[in-house]
Coordinates of C-alpha atoms in Angstrom, one line a residue:
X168 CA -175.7 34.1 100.0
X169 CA -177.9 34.2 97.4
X170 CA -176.9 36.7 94.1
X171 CA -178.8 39.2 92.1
X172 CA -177.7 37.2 89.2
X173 CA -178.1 33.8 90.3
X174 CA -181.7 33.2 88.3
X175 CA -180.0 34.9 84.9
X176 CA -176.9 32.7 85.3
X177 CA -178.8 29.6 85.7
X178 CA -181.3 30.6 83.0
X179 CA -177.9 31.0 80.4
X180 CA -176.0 27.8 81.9
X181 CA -178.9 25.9 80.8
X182 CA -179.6 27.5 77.3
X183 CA -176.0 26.6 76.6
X184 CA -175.7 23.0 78.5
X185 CA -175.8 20.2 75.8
X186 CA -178.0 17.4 77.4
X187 CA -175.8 14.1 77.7
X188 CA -177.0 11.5 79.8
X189 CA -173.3 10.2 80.0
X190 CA -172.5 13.8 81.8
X191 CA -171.9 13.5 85.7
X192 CA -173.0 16.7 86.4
X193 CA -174.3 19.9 84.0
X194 CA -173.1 23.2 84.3
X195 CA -176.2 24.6 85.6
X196 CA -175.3 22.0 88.8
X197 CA -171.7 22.9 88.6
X198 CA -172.8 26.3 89.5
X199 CA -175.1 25.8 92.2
X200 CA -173.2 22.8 94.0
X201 CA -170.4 25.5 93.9
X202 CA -171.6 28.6 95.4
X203 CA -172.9 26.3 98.4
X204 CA -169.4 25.0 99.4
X205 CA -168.1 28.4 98.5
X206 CA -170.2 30.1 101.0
X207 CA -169.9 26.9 103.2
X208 CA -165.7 26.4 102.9
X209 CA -164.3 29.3 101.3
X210 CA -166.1 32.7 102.4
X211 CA -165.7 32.4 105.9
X212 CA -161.2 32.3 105.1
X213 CA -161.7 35.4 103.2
X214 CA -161.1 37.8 105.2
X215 CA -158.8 35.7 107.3
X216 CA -156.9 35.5 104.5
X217 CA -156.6 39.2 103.3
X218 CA -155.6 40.3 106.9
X219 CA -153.1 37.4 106.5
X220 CA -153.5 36.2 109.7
X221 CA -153.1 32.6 108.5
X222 CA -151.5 30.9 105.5
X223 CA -153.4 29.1 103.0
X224 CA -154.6 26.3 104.1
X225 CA -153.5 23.6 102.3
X226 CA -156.0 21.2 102.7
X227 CA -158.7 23.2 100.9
X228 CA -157.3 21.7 97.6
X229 CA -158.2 18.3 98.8
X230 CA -161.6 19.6 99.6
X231 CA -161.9 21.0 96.3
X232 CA -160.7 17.5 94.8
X233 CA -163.3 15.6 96.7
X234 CA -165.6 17.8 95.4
X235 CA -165.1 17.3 91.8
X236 CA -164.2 21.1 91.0
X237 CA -160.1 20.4 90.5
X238 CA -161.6 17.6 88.0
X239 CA -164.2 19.8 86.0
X240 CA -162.1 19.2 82.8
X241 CA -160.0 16.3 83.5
X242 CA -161.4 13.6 81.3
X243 CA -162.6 10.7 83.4
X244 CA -160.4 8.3 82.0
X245 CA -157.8 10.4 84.4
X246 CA -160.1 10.8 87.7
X247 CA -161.8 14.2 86.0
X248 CA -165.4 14.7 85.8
X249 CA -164.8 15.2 81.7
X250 CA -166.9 18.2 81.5
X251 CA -165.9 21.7 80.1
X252 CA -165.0 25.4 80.2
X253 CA -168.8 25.9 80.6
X254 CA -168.9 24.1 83.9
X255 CA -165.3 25.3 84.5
X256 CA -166.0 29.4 84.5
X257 CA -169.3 28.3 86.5
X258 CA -167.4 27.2 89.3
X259 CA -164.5 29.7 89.3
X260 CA -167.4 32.3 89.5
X261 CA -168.6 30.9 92.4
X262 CA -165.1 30.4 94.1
X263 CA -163.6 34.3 93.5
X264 CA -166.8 35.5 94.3
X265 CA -166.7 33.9 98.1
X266 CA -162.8 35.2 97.8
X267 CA -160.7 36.3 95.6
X268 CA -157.7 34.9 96.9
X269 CA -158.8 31.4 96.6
X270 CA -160.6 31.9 93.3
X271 CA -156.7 33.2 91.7
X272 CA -155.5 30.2 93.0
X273 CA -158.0 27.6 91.4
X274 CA -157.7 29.6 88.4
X275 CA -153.7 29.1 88.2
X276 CA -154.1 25.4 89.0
X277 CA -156.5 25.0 86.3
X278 CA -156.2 27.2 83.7
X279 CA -152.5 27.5 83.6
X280 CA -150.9 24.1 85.0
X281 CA -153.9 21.4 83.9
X282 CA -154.9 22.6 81.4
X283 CA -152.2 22.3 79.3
X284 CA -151.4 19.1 80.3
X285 CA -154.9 18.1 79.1
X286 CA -153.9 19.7 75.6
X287 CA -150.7 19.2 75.0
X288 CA -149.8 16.2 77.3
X289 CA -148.6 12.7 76.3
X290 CA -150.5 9.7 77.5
X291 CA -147.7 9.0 80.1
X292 CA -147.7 12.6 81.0
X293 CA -151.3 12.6 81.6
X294 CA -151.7 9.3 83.4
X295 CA -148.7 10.6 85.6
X296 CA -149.9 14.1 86.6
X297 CA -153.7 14.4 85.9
X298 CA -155.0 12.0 88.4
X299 CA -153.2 13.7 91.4
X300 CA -154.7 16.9 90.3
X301 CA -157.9 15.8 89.9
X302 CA -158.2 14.7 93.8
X303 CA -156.4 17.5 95.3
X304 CA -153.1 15.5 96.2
X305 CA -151.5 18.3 93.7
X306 CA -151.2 22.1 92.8
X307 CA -150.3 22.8 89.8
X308 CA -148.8 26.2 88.5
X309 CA -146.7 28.1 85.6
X310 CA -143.5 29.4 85.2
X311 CA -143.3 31.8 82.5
X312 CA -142.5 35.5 83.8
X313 CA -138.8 36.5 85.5
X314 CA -137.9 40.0 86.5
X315 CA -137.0 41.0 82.9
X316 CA -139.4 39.0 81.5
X317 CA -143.5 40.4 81.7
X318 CA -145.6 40.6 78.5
X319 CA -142.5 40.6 76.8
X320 CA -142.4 36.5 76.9
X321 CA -139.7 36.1 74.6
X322 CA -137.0 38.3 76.5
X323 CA -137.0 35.1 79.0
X324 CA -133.6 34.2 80.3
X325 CA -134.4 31.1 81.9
X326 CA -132.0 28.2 80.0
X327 CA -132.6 24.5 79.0
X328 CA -129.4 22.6 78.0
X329 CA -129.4 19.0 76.5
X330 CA -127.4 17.2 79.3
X331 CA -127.1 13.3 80.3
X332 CA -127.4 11.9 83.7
X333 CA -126.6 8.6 84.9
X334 CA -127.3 7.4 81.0
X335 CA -130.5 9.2 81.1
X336 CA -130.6 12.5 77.8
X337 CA -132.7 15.4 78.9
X338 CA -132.3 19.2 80.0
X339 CA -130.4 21.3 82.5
X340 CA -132.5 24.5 83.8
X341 CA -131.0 27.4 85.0
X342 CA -132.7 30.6 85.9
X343 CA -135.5 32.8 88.1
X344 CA -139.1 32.9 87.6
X345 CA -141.2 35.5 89.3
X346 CA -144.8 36.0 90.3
X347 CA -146.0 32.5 90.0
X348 CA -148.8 31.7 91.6
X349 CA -149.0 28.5 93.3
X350 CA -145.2 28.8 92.7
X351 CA -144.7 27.3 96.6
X352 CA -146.0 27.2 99.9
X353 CA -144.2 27.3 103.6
X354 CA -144.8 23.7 105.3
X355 CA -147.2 24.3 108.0
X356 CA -145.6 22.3 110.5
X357 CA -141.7 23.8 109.7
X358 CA -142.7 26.2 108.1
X359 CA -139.5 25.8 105.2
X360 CA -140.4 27.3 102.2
X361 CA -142.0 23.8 99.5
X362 CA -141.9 24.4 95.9
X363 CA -145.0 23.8 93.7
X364 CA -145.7 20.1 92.9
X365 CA -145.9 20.4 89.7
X366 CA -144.7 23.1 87.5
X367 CA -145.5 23.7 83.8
X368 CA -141.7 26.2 82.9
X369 CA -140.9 28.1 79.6
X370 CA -137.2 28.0 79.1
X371 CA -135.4 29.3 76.4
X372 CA -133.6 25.8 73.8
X373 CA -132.2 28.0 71.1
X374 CA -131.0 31.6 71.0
X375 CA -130.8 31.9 67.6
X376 CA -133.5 32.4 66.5
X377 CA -134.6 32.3 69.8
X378 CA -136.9 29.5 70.7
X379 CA -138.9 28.2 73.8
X380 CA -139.5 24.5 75.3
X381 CA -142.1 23.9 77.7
X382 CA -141.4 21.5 80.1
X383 CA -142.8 19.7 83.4
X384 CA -141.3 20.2 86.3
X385 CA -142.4 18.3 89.7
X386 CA -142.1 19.6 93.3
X387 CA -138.8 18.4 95.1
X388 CA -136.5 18.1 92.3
X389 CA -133.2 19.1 93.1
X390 CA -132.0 22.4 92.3
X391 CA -135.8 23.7 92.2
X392 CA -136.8 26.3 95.3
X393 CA -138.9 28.1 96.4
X394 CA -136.8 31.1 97.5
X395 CA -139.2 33.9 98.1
X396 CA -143.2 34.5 99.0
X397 CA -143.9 38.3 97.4
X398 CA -146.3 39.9 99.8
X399 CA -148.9 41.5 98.1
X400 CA -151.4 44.2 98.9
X401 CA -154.4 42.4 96.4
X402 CA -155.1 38.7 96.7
X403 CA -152.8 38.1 99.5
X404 CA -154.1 34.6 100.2
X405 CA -153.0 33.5 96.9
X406 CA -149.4 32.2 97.6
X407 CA -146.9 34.0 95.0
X408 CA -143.4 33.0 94.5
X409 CA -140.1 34.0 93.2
X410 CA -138.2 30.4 92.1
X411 CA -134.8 29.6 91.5
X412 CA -133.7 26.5 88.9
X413 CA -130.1 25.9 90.2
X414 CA -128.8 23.2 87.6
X415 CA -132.1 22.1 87.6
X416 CA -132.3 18.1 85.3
X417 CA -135.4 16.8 83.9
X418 CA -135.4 14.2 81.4
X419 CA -136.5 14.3 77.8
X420 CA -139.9 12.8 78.3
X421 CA -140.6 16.0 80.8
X422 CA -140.5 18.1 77.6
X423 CA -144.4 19.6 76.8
X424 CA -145.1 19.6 73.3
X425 CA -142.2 19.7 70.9
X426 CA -138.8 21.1 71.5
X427 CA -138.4 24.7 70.6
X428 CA -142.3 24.6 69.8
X429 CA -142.9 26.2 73.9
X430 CA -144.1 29.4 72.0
X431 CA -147.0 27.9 70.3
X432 CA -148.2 25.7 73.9
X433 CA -147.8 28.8 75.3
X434 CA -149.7 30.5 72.7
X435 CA -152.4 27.6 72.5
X436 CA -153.0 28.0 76.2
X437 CA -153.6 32.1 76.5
X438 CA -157.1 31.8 75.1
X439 CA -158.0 29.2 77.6
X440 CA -156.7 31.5 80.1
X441 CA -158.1 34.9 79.4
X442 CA -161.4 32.9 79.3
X443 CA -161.0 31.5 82.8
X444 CA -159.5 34.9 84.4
X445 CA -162.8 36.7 83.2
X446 CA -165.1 34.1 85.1
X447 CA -162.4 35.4 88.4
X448 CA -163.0 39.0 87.8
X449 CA -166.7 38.0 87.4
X450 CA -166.9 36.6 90.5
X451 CA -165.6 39.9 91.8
X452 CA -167.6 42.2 90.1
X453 CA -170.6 40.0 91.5
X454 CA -169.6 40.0 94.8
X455 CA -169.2 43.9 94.5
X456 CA -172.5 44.5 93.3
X457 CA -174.3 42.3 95.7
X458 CA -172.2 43.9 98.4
X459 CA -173.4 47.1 97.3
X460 CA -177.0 46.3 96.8
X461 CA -176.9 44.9 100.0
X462 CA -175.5 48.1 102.2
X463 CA -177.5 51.0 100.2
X464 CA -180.6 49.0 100.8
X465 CA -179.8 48.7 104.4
X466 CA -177.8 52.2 104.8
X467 CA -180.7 54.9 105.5
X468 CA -179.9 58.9 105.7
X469 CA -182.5 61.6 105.2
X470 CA -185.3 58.8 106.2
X471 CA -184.5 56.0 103.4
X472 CA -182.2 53.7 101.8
X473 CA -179.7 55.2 100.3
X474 CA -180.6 53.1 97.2
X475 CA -183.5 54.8 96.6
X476 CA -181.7 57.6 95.5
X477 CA -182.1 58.1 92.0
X478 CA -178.2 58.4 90.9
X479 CA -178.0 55.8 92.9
X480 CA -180.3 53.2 92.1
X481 CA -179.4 54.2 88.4
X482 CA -175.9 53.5 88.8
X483 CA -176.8 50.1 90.3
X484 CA -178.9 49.7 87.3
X485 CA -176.2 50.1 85.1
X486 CA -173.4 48.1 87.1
X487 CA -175.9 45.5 86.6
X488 CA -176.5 45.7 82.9
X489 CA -173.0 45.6 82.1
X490 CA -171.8 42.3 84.1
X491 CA -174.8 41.1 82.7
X492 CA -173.3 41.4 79.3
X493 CA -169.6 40.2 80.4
X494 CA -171.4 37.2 81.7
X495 CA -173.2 36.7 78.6
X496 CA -170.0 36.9 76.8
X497 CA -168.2 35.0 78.9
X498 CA -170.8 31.8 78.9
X499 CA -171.1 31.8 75.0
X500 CA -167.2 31.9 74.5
X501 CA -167.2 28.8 76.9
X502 CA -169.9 27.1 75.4
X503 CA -167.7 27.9 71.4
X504 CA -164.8 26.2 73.1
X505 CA -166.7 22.9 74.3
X506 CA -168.4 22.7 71.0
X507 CA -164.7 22.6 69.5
X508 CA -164.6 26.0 68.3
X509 CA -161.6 27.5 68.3
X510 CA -161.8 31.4 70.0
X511 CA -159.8 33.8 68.4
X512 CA -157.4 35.8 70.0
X513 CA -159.6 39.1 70.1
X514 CA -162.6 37.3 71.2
X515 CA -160.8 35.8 74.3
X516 CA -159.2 39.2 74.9
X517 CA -162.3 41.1 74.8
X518 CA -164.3 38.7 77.4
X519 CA -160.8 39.6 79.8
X520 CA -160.7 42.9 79.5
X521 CA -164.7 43.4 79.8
X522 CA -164.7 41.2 82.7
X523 CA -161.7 43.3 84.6
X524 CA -162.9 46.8 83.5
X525 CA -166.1 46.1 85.0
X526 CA -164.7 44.5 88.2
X527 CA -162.4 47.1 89.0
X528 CA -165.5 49.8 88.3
X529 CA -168.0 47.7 90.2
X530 CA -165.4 47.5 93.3
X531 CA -165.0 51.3 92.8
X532 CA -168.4 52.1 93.5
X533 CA -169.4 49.8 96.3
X534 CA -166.0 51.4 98.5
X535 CA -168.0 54.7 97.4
X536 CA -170.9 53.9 98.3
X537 CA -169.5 52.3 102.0
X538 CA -168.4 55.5 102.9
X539 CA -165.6 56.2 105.5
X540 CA -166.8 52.3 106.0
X541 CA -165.6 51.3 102.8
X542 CA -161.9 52.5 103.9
X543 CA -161.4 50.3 107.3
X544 CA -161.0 46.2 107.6
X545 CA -164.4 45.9 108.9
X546 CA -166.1 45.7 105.6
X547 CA -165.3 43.5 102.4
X548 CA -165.4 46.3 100.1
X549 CA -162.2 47.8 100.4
X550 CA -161.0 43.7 100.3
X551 CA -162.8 43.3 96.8
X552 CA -161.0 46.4 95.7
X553 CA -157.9 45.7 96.0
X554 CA -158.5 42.0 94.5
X555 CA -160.2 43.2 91.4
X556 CA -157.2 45.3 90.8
X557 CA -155.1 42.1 90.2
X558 CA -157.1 41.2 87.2
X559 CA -156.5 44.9 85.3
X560 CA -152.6 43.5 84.8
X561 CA -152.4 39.9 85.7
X562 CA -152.9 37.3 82.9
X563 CA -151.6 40.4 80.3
X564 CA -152.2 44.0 81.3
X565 CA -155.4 45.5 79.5
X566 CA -153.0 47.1 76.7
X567 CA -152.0 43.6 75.5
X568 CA -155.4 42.6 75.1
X569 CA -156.2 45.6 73.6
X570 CA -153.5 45.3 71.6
X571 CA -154.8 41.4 70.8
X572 CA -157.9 42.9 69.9
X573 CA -156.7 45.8 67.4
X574 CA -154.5 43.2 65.7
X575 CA -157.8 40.9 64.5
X576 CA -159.7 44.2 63.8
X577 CA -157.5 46.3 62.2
X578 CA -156.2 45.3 58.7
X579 CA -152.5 45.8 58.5
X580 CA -152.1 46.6 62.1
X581 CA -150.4 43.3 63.4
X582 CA -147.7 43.5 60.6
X583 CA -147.0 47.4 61.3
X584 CA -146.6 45.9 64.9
X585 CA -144.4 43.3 64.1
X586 CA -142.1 45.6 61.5
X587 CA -142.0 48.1 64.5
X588 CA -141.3 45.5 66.8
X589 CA -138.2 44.3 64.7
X590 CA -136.8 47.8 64.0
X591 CA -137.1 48.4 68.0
X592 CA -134.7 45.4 68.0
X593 CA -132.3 46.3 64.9
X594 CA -131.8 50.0 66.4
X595 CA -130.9 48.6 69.6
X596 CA -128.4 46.1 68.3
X597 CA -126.8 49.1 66.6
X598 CA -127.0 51.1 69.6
X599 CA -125.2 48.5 71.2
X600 CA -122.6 47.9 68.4
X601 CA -122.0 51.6 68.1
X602 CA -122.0 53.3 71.7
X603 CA -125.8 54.7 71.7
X604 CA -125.3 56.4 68.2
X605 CA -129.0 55.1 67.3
X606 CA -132.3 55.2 68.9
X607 CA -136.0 54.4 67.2
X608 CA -138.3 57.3 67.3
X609 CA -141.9 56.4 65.9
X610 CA -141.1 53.7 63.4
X611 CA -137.8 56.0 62.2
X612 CA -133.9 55.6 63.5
X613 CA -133.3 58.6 64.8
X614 CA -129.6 59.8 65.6
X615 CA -129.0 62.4 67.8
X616 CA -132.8 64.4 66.8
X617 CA -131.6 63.7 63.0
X618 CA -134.4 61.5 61.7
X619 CA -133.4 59.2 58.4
X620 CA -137.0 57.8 56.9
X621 CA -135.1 56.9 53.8
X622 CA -134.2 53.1 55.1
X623 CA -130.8 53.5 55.6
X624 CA -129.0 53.4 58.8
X625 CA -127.0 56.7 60.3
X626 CA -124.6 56.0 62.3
X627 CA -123.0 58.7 64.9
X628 CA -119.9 58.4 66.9
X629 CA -121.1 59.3 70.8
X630 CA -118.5 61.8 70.9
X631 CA -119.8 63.8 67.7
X632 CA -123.0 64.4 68.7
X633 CA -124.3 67.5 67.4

């Protein structure tokens, strides 16, 4: 189905597409090949999918492999199609925007699993892993968050132990990861739970200081499951797994990056990430407005189209205006990073958090503007709803990348984060030494509503509290 946007998106892909006769394919191609095996192959599981009425099917990653769309950054040296996060966010527009479900998915296999690899990969990792990806024969996925463990990466319990097997030095994982998408799948013949097949995992390699290690981890290893699927009321389709690492060995060369370095992959990676998650709330907020354009146009009361109303059309108007700018946004920040040019963190942040803001308010409207018809199964709007909802807290809630942005604009404000950040941590290590005697209050210990700005510590028994 054709989109209000479709001539404007075009018209920026190829302002921003460098010509190269060596390129298979531009981005301007990326997008339209795209959004016709979308609408062909992936809109008409949608809502299939959301009344979860049938798994995932499986073979849609080959499809997408065949394609050339799990390839869009791959180099072709590995079976990729060596283009860029330009072509990339064209296609993952095109994808959520025929489903959400499936356009989470590609974004996790992507943005989180292969592209990483890409980055940070040695030539043995790549030539092992990349070529698989590229043709669909894998999923990848990430294991970074645990129960205790959100936005708060470094709370992360997961451990990585230098061990030896059968003469072979490497690493011992024990622990639970939660919410990863891609994290497994149920067999479609058994049905018994299968794990990811291959798994980029933060684990923690030194507690003090505490450090992180990235490793790879591939489907099948022993000690690896897939223990739970987490049933979900957005993006349903997309397969999300609790995992279990049961003693868990991988060898040395499965390490990604440098030991103890896992922070700064993981750091490396976000921006790459938040880019890619705004091209999937994109897609939503496009498949909003066209939904909604579509039913007030056709919806008539008091002898029009709804859409004729003023607040109405007005409304549209400005929906319009302001996912014209996220796109805008979106496009040029991919176009910086295939040029070489590093995006800062608050640029990244800003492109997520426009993209979801506006997804989540475009959604909004068109379930308002449905009616009592935007409340029942028989329309997609309530179905976009709920998926745009994901992308207000999945990839970092909208406060971290607020808080992302405030730190680059804000002189000073990162350090008073920090130094808050590490007082938070002092006062609870003397809360635990001492029985609860101290608490932080606003930047100051406080004990027992007796504040102490002057730097030194207080310390009350429990059982003198005044």
């Amino acid at each position: 189905m054709a989109s209000a946007f479709d001539a404007d998106i075009q018209n920026v892909l190829t302002h921003h597409d460098k010509p190269d006769a060596a390129k298979v394919m531009t981005a301007h191609e990326v997008y339209e090949n795209a959004g016709t095996f979308a609408q062909a192959a992936i809109a008409p599981l949608d809502q299939i999918l959301d009344n979860q009425t049938g798994a995932f099917p499986h073979r849609l990653w080959k499809q997408l492999g065949e394609q050339g769309y799990k390839g869009l950054i791959i180099p072709e040296t590995y079976g990729g199609m060596g283009l860029g996060y330009l072509a990339l966010t064209a296609a993952t527009l095109q994808i959520s925007k025929a489903s959400g479900s499936v356009g989470l998915s590609f974004i996790a296999d992507q943005a989180l699993c292969t592209h990483q690899i890409i980055k940070h990969g040695t030539d043995e990792q790549k030539a092992k892993y990349l070529p698989a990806l590229a043709s669909g024969d894998k999923v990848g996925a990430l294991a970074m968050s645990e129960p205790e463990a959100g936005s708060d990466v470094m709370s992360m319990r997961t451990r990585a132990e230098p061990a030896e097997r059968n003469g072979v030095k490497g690493y011992v994982i024990n622990g639970t990861k939660t919410w990863i998408t891609n994290g497994g799948r149920n067999d479609e013949t058994t049905g018994a739970p299968l794990t990811a097949d291959v798994l980029v995992l933060y684990a923690v390699t030194n507690t003090a200081p505490k450090k992180l290690t990235a490793f790879l981890v591939d489907g099948g290893t022993e000690g690896f499951n897939a223990v739970r699927k987490i049933e979900k009321e957005c993006l349903p389709g997309s397969e999300t797994w609790e995992l279990e690492f049961n003693d868990v060995f991988v060898p040395e060369d499965a390490i990604l990056g440098t030991v103890n370095k896992g922070a700064n992959v993981l750091m490396a990676g976000l921006n790459a990430e938040r880019l890619i998650l705004g091209a999937g709330a994109l897609g939503l907020a496009i498949a909003a407005f066209d939904d909604a354009v579509d039913y007030t146009t056709q919806r008539r009361q008091f002898g029009g189209p709804i859409a004729y109303n003023q607040d109405v059309a007005f409304d549209l108007a400005d929906i319009y205006s302001e996912i014209t700018g996220a796109l805008a946004n979106m496009f040029t920040a991919a176009a910086m990073a295939d040029n070489g040019i590093d995006l800062t963190n608050g640029m990244a942040a800003s492109v997520f958090l426009e993209a979801s803001q506006i997804a989540t308010r475009a959604a909004e409207q068109n379930v308002y503007y449905h009616g009592g018809n935007g409340q029942t199964i028989d329309y997609r709007a309530g179905l976009i709803k709920r998926d745009a909802s994901l992308y207000r807290v999945g990839g970092g809630s909208e406060h971290v990348r607020m808080l992302r942005i405030a730190e680059q604009v804000i002189p000073g404000y990162r350090e008073h984060v920090i130094e808050e950040r590490n007082l938070r941590a002092l006062a609870k290590e003397l809360s635990d030494k001492f029985k609860g005697a101290t608490r932080l209050v606003s930047g100051e210990l406080e004990v027992f509503g007796k504040t102490n700005p002057g730097g030194e510590f207080l310390l009350v028994p429990v059982d003198r509290k005044p």
